[in-house]
PDB file of C-alpha atoms in Angstrom:
ATOM      1  CA  MET S   1      94.360 137.043 128.486  1.00  0.00           C
ATOM      2  CA  ASP S   2      92.470 140.103 126.655  1.00  0.00           C
ATOM      3  CA  HIS S   3      91.251 138.453 123.433  1.00  0.00           C
ATOM      4  CA  ALA S   4      88.951 141.097 122.862  1.00  0.00           C
ATOM      5  CA  ASN S   5      91.498 143.844 122.569  1.00  0.00           C
ATOM      6  CA  ILE S   6      93.954 141.815 121.016  1.00  0.00           C
ATOM      7  CA  ASN S   7      91.374 140.651 118.736  1.00  0.00           C
ATOM      8  CA  LYS S   8      90.844 144.715 117.779  1.00  0.00           C
ATOM      9  CA  ALA S   9      94.411 145.724 117.042  1.00  0.00           C
ATOM     10  CA  ARG S  10      94.826 142.522 115.174  1.00  0.00           C
ATOM     11  CA  GLU S  11      92.211 144.290 112.993  1.00  0.00           C
ATOM     12  CA  ILE S  12      93.904 147.568 112.679  1.00  0.00           C
ATOM     13  CA  TYR S  13      97.252 145.905 111.805  1.00  0.00           C
ATOM     14  CA  TYR S  14      95.437 143.867 109.073  1.00  0.00           C
ATOM     15  CA  SER S  15      93.540 147.051 107.772  1.00  0.00           C
ATOM     16  CA  LEU S  16      96.543 149.012 107.605  1.00  0.00           C
ATOM     17  CA  LEU S  17      98.670 146.647 106.109  1.00  0.00           C
ATOM     18  CA  GLY S  18      95.849 145.831 103.629  1.00  0.00           C
ATOM     19  CA  ASN S  19      95.300 149.588 102.266  1.00  0.00           C
ATOM     20  CA  PHE S  20      99.575 149.496 101.829  1.00  0.00           C
ATOM     21  CA  LEU S  21      99.657 146.090  99.879  1.00  0.00           C
ATOM     22  CA  THR S  22      96.272 146.935  97.592  1.00  0.00           C
ATOM     23  CA  TYR S  23      97.228 148.930  94.567  1.00  0.00           C
ATOM     24  CA  GLY S  24      95.041 152.651  94.649  1.00  0.00           C
ATOM     25  CA  ARG S  25      93.291 152.035  97.750  1.00  0.00           C
ATOM     26  CA  LEU S  26      96.149 154.561  99.897  1.00  0.00           C
ATOM     27  CA  GLU S  27      94.463 157.588  98.841  1.00  0.00           C
ATOM     28  CA  ALA S  28      91.121 157.034  99.638  1.00  0.00           C
ATOM     29  CA  GLN S  29      92.122 155.881 102.976  1.00  0.00           C
ATOM     30  CA  LYS S  30      94.668 158.374 103.858  1.00  0.00           C
ATOM     31  CA  GLU S  31      92.633 159.273 107.268  1.00  0.00           C
ATOM     32  CA  LYS S  32      91.703 156.415 108.389  1.00  0.00           C
ATOM     33  CA  VAL S  33      95.349 154.993 107.703  1.00  0.00           C
ATOM     34  CA  ILE S  34      97.326 158.220 109.626  1.00  0.00           C
ATOM     35  CA  GLU S  35      95.127 157.415 112.434  1.00  0.00           C
ATOM     36  CA  ILE S  36      95.995 154.022 112.542  1.00  0.00           C
ATOM     37  CA  LEU S  37      99.693 155.057 112.117  1.00  0.00           C
ATOM     38  CA  GLU S  38      99.009 157.269 115.259  1.00  0.00           C
ATOM     39  CA  LYS S  39      97.980 154.676 117.454  1.00  0.00           C
ATOM     40  CA  ILE S  40     100.199 152.312 116.562  1.00  0.00           C
ATOM     41  CA  ALA S  41     102.696 154.865 117.362  1.00  0.00           C
ATOM     42  CA  ALA S  42     102.018 155.670 120.576  1.00  0.00           C
ATOM     43  CA  PHE S  43     101.110 151.956 121.210  1.00  0.00           C
ATOM     44  CA  PRO S  44     103.377 150.416 119.452  1.00  0.00           C
ATOM     45  CA  MET S  45     103.899 146.405 119.687  1.00  0.00           C
ATOM     46  CA  THR S  46     107.392 146.262 119.548  1.00  0.00           C
ATOM     47  CA  GLU S  47     109.201 149.532 120.428  1.00  0.00           C
ATOM     48  CA  GLU S  48     111.211 148.714 116.790  1.00  0.00           C
ATOM     49  CA  ILE S  49     107.635 149.868 114.521  1.00  0.00           C
ATOM     50  CA  VAL S  50     107.634 153.234 116.334  1.00  0.00           C
ATOM     51  CA  GLN S  51     109.473 155.325 113.698  1.00  0.00           C
ATOM     52  CA  ASP S  52     108.662 153.576 110.518  1.00  0.00           C
ATOM     53  CA  ALA S  53     104.664 154.581 111.992  1.00  0.00           C
ATOM     54  CA  LYS S  54     105.807 157.905 112.527  1.00  0.00           C
ATOM     55  CA  ALA S  55     107.227 158.186 109.072  1.00  0.00           C
ATOM     56  CA  LEU S  56     104.956 157.187 107.806  1.00  0.00           C
ATOM     57  CA  SER S  57     101.844 159.464 108.465  1.00  0.00           C
ATOM     58  CA  GLY S  58     104.376 162.280 108.633  1.00  0.00           C
ATOM     59  CA  GLU S  59     104.761 161.613 105.066  1.00  0.00           C
ATOM     60  CA  LEU S  60     100.468 161.402 104.494  1.00  0.00           C
ATOM     61  CA  ARG S  61      99.775 164.419 106.543  1.00  0.00           C
ATOM     62  CA  GLU S  62     102.202 166.855 105.186  1.00  0.00           C
ATOM     63  CA  ARG S  63     102.397 165.503 101.272  1.00  0.00           C
ATOM     64  CA  GLY S  64      99.359 162.969 101.442  1.00  0.00           C
ATOM     65  CA  ALA S  65      99.492 159.731  99.455  1.00  0.00           C
ATOM     66  CA  LEU S  66     101.422 160.567  95.827  1.00  0.00           C
ATOM     67  CA  ALA S  67     105.036 159.736  96.607  1.00  0.00           C
ATOM     68  CA  ILE S  68     104.298 156.575  98.487  1.00  0.00           C
ATOM     69  CA  GLY S  69     101.384 155.874  95.181  1.00  0.00           C
ATOM     70  CA  GLU S  70     103.855 156.002  92.867  1.00  0.00           C
ATOM     71  CA  GLU S  71     106.536 153.883  94.946  1.00  0.00           C
ATOM     72  CA  PHE S  72     103.886 151.537  95.402  1.00  0.00           C
ATOM     73  CA  ASP S  73     104.244 151.376  91.153  1.00  0.00           C
ATOM     74  CA  ALA S  74     107.688 151.084  90.965  1.00  0.00           C
ATOM     75  CA  ILE S  75     108.041 147.844  93.380  1.00  0.00           C
ATOM     76  CA  PHE S  76     104.832 146.116  92.740  1.00  0.00           C
ATOM     77  CA  ILE S  77     103.879 146.925  89.028  1.00  0.00           C
ATOM     78  CA  ASN S  78     106.757 148.096  87.010  1.00  0.00           C
ATOM     79  CA  ASN S  79     109.711 146.013  85.633  1.00  0.00           C
ATOM     80  CA  LEU S  80     111.850 149.312  84.045  1.00  0.00           C
ATOM     81  CA  ASP S  81     115.084 149.004  86.532  1.00  0.00           C
ATOM     82  CA  ALA S  82     114.744 146.425  88.425  1.00  0.00           C
ATOM     83  CA  LYS S  83     112.008 143.278  89.269  1.00  0.00           C
ATOM     84  CA  ALA S  84     108.586 144.177  90.074  1.00  0.00           C
ATOM     85  CA  ILE S  85     107.683 142.219  93.540  1.00  0.00           C
ATOM     86  CA  ASN S  86     104.664 139.599  93.514  1.00  0.00           C
ATOM     87  CA  LEU S  87     102.790 139.567  96.151  1.00  0.00           C
ATOM     88  CA  THR S  88     100.358 136.345  95.489  1.00  0.00           C
ATOM     89  CA  ALA S  89     101.083 133.302  97.700  1.00  0.00           C
ATOM     90  CA  SER S  90     100.632 131.203  94.554  1.00  0.00           C
ATOM     91  CA  PHE S  91     103.671 132.996  93.385  1.00  0.00           C
ATOM     92  CA  TYR S  92     106.316 131.987  96.178  1.00  0.00           C
ATOM     93  CA  ALA S  93     104.190 128.370  96.661  1.00  0.00           C
ATOM     94  CA  GLU S  94     104.012 127.122  92.400  1.00  0.00           C
ATOM     95  CA  GLY S  95     106.460 129.732  90.722  1.00  0.00           C
ATOM     96  CA  GLN S  96     103.652 130.874  89.192  1.00  0.00           C
ATOM     97  CA  GLU S  97     100.360 132.721  89.946  1.00  0.00           C
ATOM     98  CA  ARG S  98      96.800 131.708  89.989  1.00  0.00           C
ATOM     99  CA  GLY S  99      97.832 127.898  91.352  1.00  0.00           C
ATOM    100  CA  GLU S 100      96.750 125.599  95.033  1.00  0.00           C
ATOM    101  CA  LYS S 101      97.015 128.966  97.126  1.00  0.00           C
ATOM    102  CA  LEU S 102      94.643 130.641  95.095  1.00  0.00           C
ATOM    103  CA  LEU S 103      91.927 127.720  95.271  1.00  0.00           C
ATOM    104  CA  LEU S 104      92.680 127.669  99.014  1.00  0.00           C
ATOM    105  CA  THR S 105      91.983 131.050  99.781  1.00  0.00           C
ATOM    106  CA  LYS S 106      88.916 131.080  97.703  1.00  0.00           C
ATOM    107  CA  GLU S 107      87.788 128.154  99.464  1.00  0.00           C
ATOM    108  CA  ILE S 108      88.221 129.593 103.002  1.00  0.00           C
ATOM    109  CA  ILE S 109      86.405 132.911 101.763  1.00  0.00           C
ATOM    110  CA  ALA S 110      83.141 130.940 100.909  1.00  0.00           C
ATOM    111  CA  CYS S 111      82.523 130.108 104.736  1.00  0.00           C
ATOM    112  CA  THR S 112      82.038 133.404 104.943  1.00  0.00           C
ATOM    113  CA  PRO S 113      79.408 136.308 103.507  1.00  0.00           C
ATOM    114  CA  LYS S 114      82.307 137.951 102.710  1.00  0.00           C
ATOM    115  CA  ARG S 115      83.657 138.034  99.158  1.00  0.00           C
ATOM    116  CA  ARG S 116      86.022 140.106  97.252  1.00  0.00           C
ATOM    117  CA  ASP S 117      85.081 143.292  95.689  1.00  0.00           C
ATOM    118  CA  GLU S 118      85.000 144.188  92.259  1.00  0.00           C
ATOM    119  CA  SER S 119      87.214 147.494  93.306  1.00  0.00           C
ATOM    120  CA  PHE S 120      90.179 144.986  93.971  1.00  0.00           C
ATOM    121  CA  VAL S 121      92.137 144.666  90.897  1.00  0.00           C
ATOM    122  CA  GLU S 122      93.824 141.433  92.817  1.00  0.00           C
ATOM    123  CA  THR S 123      93.330 137.987  92.921  1.00  0.00           C
ATOM    124  CA  GLU S 124      92.283 136.830  96.666  1.00  0.00           C
ATOM    125  CA  ASP S 125      96.206 135.231  97.163  1.00  0.00           C
ATOM    126  CA  ASN S 126      97.286 138.672  97.151  1.00  0.00           C
ATOM    127  CA  LEU S 127      98.435 139.688 100.204  1.00  0.00           C
ATOM    128  CA  GLY S 128      96.609 143.328 100.190  1.00  0.00           C
ATOM    129  CA  PHE S 129      93.422 141.281  99.961  1.00  0.00           C
ATOM    130  CA  LEU S 130      94.279 138.902 102.417  1.00  0.00           C
ATOM    131  CA  CYS S 131      95.324 141.230 105.268  1.00  0.00           C
ATOM    132  CA  THR S 132      92.166 143.427 104.327  1.00  0.00           C
ATOM    133  CA  PHE S 133      89.876 140.065 104.561  1.00  0.00           C
ATOM    134  CA  LEU S 134      91.679 138.691 107.431  1.00  0.00           C
ATOM    135  CA  GLY S 135      90.965 142.124 109.016  1.00  0.00           C
ATOM    136  CA  TYR S 136      87.484 141.971 108.269  1.00  0.00           C
ATOM    137  CA  LEU S 137      87.768 138.101 109.914  1.00  0.00           C
ATOM    138  CA  VAL S 138      88.912 138.896 113.401  1.00  0.00           C
ATOM    139  CA  SER S 139      86.985 142.311 113.254  1.00  0.00           C
ATOM    140  CA  ASP S 140      84.406 140.007 114.230  1.00  0.00           C
ATOM    141  CA  PHE S 141      85.622 138.386 117.300  1.00  0.00           C
ATOM    142  CA  GLU S 142      83.007 137.671 118.682  1.00  0.00           C
ATOM    143  CA  GLU S 143      82.108 134.849 116.206  1.00  0.00           C
ATOM    144  CA  LYS S 144      84.241 132.244 116.789  1.00  0.00           C
ATOM    145  CA  LYS S 145      84.278 130.368 112.937  1.00  0.00           C
ATOM    146  CA  HIS S 146      85.602 133.437 111.838  1.00  0.00           C
ATOM    147  CA  LEU S 147      88.216 133.682 114.089  1.00  0.00           C
ATOM    148  CA  GLU S 148      88.888 129.771 113.037  1.00  0.00           C
ATOM    149  CA  LEU S 149      89.062 131.017 109.409  1.00  0.00           C
ATOM    150  CA  ALA S 150      91.173 133.868 110.446  1.00  0.00           C
ATOM    151  CA  LYS S 151      93.723 130.885 112.082  1.00  0.00           C
ATOM    152  CA  ARG S 152      93.329 128.909 109.790  1.00  0.00           C
ATOM    153  CA  LEU S 153      94.218 131.296 106.225  1.00  0.00           C
ATOM    154  CA  PHE S 154      97.522 132.687 107.903  1.00  0.00           C
ATOM    155  CA  ALA S 155      98.481 129.645 108.412  1.00  0.00           C
ATOM    156  CA  GLU S 156      98.297 127.746 105.191  1.00  0.00           C
ATOM    157  CA  VAL S 157      97.780 130.986 103.277  1.00  0.00           C
ATOM    158  CA  VAL S 158     100.236 133.963 104.648  1.00  0.00           C
ATOM    159  CA  ASN S 159     102.576 132.052 107.298  1.00  0.00           C
ATOM    160  CA  GLY S 160     104.744 130.377 104.556  1.00  0.00           C
ATOM    161  CA  TYR S 161     105.180 133.288 102.137  1.00  0.00           C
ATOM    162  CA  VAL S 162     104.997 136.879 104.224  1.00  0.00           C
ATOM    163  CA  ASP S 163     108.592 136.672 105.461  1.00  0.00           C
ATOM    164  CA  TYR S 164     110.108 136.255 101.430  1.00  0.00           C
ATOM    165  CA  VAL S 165     107.538 139.791 100.709  1.00  0.00           C
ATOM    166  CA  VAL S 166     109.542 141.594 103.823  1.00  0.00           C
ATOM    167  CA  ILE S 167     112.694 140.194 102.501  1.00  0.00           C
ATOM    168  CA  GLU S 168     112.088 141.294  98.848  1.00  0.00           C
ATOM    169  CA  ILE S 169     110.785 145.017  99.891  1.00  0.00           C
ATOM    170  CA  LEU S 170     113.268 145.525 102.432  1.00  0.00           C
ATOM    171  CA  LYS S 171     116.098 144.906  99.487  1.00  0.00           C
ATOM    172  CA  HIS S 172     114.306 146.400  96.174  1.00  0.00           C
ATOM    173  CA  PRO S 173     116.604 149.510  95.057  1.00  0.00           C
ATOM    174  CA  ASN S 174     113.281 151.910  94.974  1.00  0.00           C
ATOM    175  CA  ALA S 175     112.040 151.031  98.504  1.00  0.00           C
ATOM    176  CA  ARG S 176     112.164 154.052 100.583  1.00  0.00           C
ATOM    177  CA  PHE S 177     108.493 153.982 102.382  1.00  0.00           C
ATOM    178  CA  TYR S 178     108.157 151.315 101.925  1.00  0.00           C
ATOM    179  CA  ARG S 179     110.804 150.130 103.474  1.00  0.00           C
ATOM    180  CA  HIS S 180     108.540 151.224 107.022  1.00  0.00           C
ATOM    181  CA  ILE S 181     106.040 148.941 105.315  1.00  0.00           C
ATOM    182  CA  ALA S 182     107.795 145.613 105.553  1.00  0.00           C
ATOM    183  CA  ARG S 183     109.112 146.502 109.107  1.00  0.00           C
ATOM    184  CA  ILE S 184     105.851 146.745 110.296  1.00  0.00           C
ATOM    185  CA  LEU S 185     104.641 143.868 108.680  1.00  0.00           C
ATOM    186  CA  GLU S 186     107.203 141.647 109.961  1.00  0.00           C
ATOM    187  CA  SER S 187     106.744 142.635 113.207  1.00  0.00           C
ATOM    188  CA  PHE S 188     103.046 142.082 112.708  1.00  0.00           C
ATOM    189  CA  ALA S 189     103.648 138.623 111.483  1.00  0.00           C
ATOM    190  CA  GLU S 190     106.035 137.484 114.139  1.00  0.00           C
ATOM    191  CA  PHE S 191     103.269 138.378 116.162  1.00  0.00           C
ATOM    192  CA  GLU S 192     100.504 136.811 114.826  1.00  0.00           C
ATOM    193  CA  ARG S 193     102.627 133.286 115.068  1.00  0.00           C
ATOM    194  CA  LEU S 194     102.938 133.786 118.270  1.00  0.00           C
ATOM    195  CA  TYR S 195      99.364 134.416 119.600  1.00  0.00           C
ATOM    196  CA  LEU S 196      97.891 131.752 117.184  1.00  0.00           C
ATOM    197  CA  GLU S 197     101.020 129.604 118.399  1.00  0.00           C
ATOM    198  CA  ILE S 198     101.763 128.409 114.588  1.00  0.00           C
ATOM    199  CA  PRO S 199     105.946 128.043 114.272  1.00  0.00           C
ATOM    200  CA  ALA S 200     106.945 130.471 111.705  1.00  0.00           C
ATOM    201  CA  PRO S 201     108.266 128.184 108.420  1.00  0.00           C
ATOM    202  CA  LYS S 202     111.791 126.881 108.248  1.00  0.00           C
ATOM    203  CA  LYS S 203     114.118 129.593 107.284  1.00  0.00           C
ATOM    204  CA  GLU S 204     115.047 129.389 102.987  1.00  0.00           C
ATOM    205  CA  GLU S 205     116.531 131.683 100.663  1.00  0.00           C
ATOM    206  CA  PHE S 206     113.330 132.195  97.956  1.00  0.00           C
ATOM    207  CA  LYS S 207     114.092 130.694  95.153  1.00  0.00           C
ATOM    208  CA  ASP S 208     112.144 132.617  91.476  1.00  0.00           C
ATOM    209  CA  ILE S 209     111.080 129.214  89.501  1.00  0.00           C
ATOM    210  CA  SER S 210     108.944 131.357  87.431  1.00  0.00           C
ATOM    211  CA  GLU S 211     111.127 131.566  84.295  1.00  0.00           C
ATOM    212  CA  ALA S 212     112.476 128.303  84.914  1.00  0.00           C
ATOM    213  CA  LEU S 213     108.973 127.604  84.646  1.00  0.00           C
ATOM    214  CA  ARG S 214     108.062 129.555  81.140  1.00  0.00           C
ATOM    215  CA  GLN S 215     111.180 127.765  79.565  1.00  0.00           C
ATOM    216  CA  GLU S 216     109.728 124.713  80.453  1.00  0.00           C
ATOM    217  CA  MET S 217     106.393 125.227  78.874  1.00  0.00           C
ATOM    218  CA  LEU S 218     107.978 126.945  76.067  1.00  0.00           C
ATOM    219  CA  GLY S 219     109.291 123.794  75.670  1.00  0.00           C
ATOM    220  CA  LYS S 220     106.951 122.235  76.333  1.00  0.00           C
ATOM    221  CA  ASN S 221     104.556 123.837  73.160  1.00  0.00           C
ATOM    222  CA  LYS S 222     107.544 123.336  70.468  1.00  0.00           C
ATOM    223  CA  LYS S 223     107.850 120.067  71.247  1.00  0.00           C
ATOM    224  CA  ARG S 224     103.952 119.192  70.699  1.00  0.00           C
ATOM    225  CA  VAL S 225     103.675 121.846  67.582  1.00  0.00           C
ATOM    226  CA  LYS S 226     106.529 119.516  66.249  1.00  0.00           C
ATOM    227  CA  ARG S 227     104.657 116.662  66.936  1.00  0.00           C
ATOM    228  CA  ASP S 228     101.068 117.609  65.553  1.00  0.00           C
ATOM    229  CA  LEU S 229     103.556 118.564  62.288  1.00  0.00           C
ATOM    230  CA  GLU S 230     105.349 115.020  61.286  1.00  0.00           C
ATOM    231  CA  ASN S 231     101.663 113.455  62.504  1.00  0.00           C
ATOM    232  CA  SER S 232     100.147 115.990  59.445  1.00  0.00           C
ATOM    233  CA  GLY S 233     102.656 114.746  57.556  1.00  0.00           C
ATOM    234  CA  GLY S 234     104.437 117.947  57.847  1.00  0.00           C
ATOM    235  CA  SER S 235     102.678 119.225  54.622  1.00  0.00           C
ATOM    236  CA  CYS S 236     101.328 122.937  53.512  1.00  0.00           C
ATOM    237  CA  ASP S 237      99.202 121.402  51.282  1.00  0.00           C
ATOM    238  CA  ILE S 238      96.296 122.531  50.962  1.00  0.00           C
ATOM    239  CA  GLY S 239      94.722 121.484  47.971  1.00  0.00           C
ATOM    240  CA  SER S 240      94.344 122.046  44.330  1.00  0.00           C
TER     241      SER S 240
END
């Protein structure tokens, strides 16, 4: 097996996905993204994504990144006419951001010289950052430690929630261009599982527990306030 060329291909897929899934990054990387999409269309991992790559490169060449950027906002940021899709691993694992998956990701990053650039507004367990960082790890394919860290990061952080992100994008009413990205992401995730010999997680419908957790926290806060008032005698006396 030609691992060097495989890792080069993995790098460009991760780079592509990182550019599309990171806020505000596509415009600056437009020419590089077009080049990658044209390579993918010419030498795809699966035939199913050829038309997806061509549709995206055609849009970027003819009209630039504006419409795709606006769609990113409509899908991943705004909650105006449909709930925004969360891209963090912690949200899908724990129902809230900045959880154990973020800590795990930071732990893996700390094993490398790489750090999150301040231009990234997202947390490290955001899928856009994860893809960008994984691209960095597999680009240094002569460094065995980096490849091992890439496998661990995919297995322990990305693998468990990437399918949920794909499903959420495909069913989002504002998704048009990002349906193409979802199909490329799905195809590449399947390839990574085969190449790294990592089983796919059990297929289960994602249950958003974030609202239940918020209500639980509100309930606890109300009980705490009530208890504090009772302990203080419920008096509002400020003295004479």
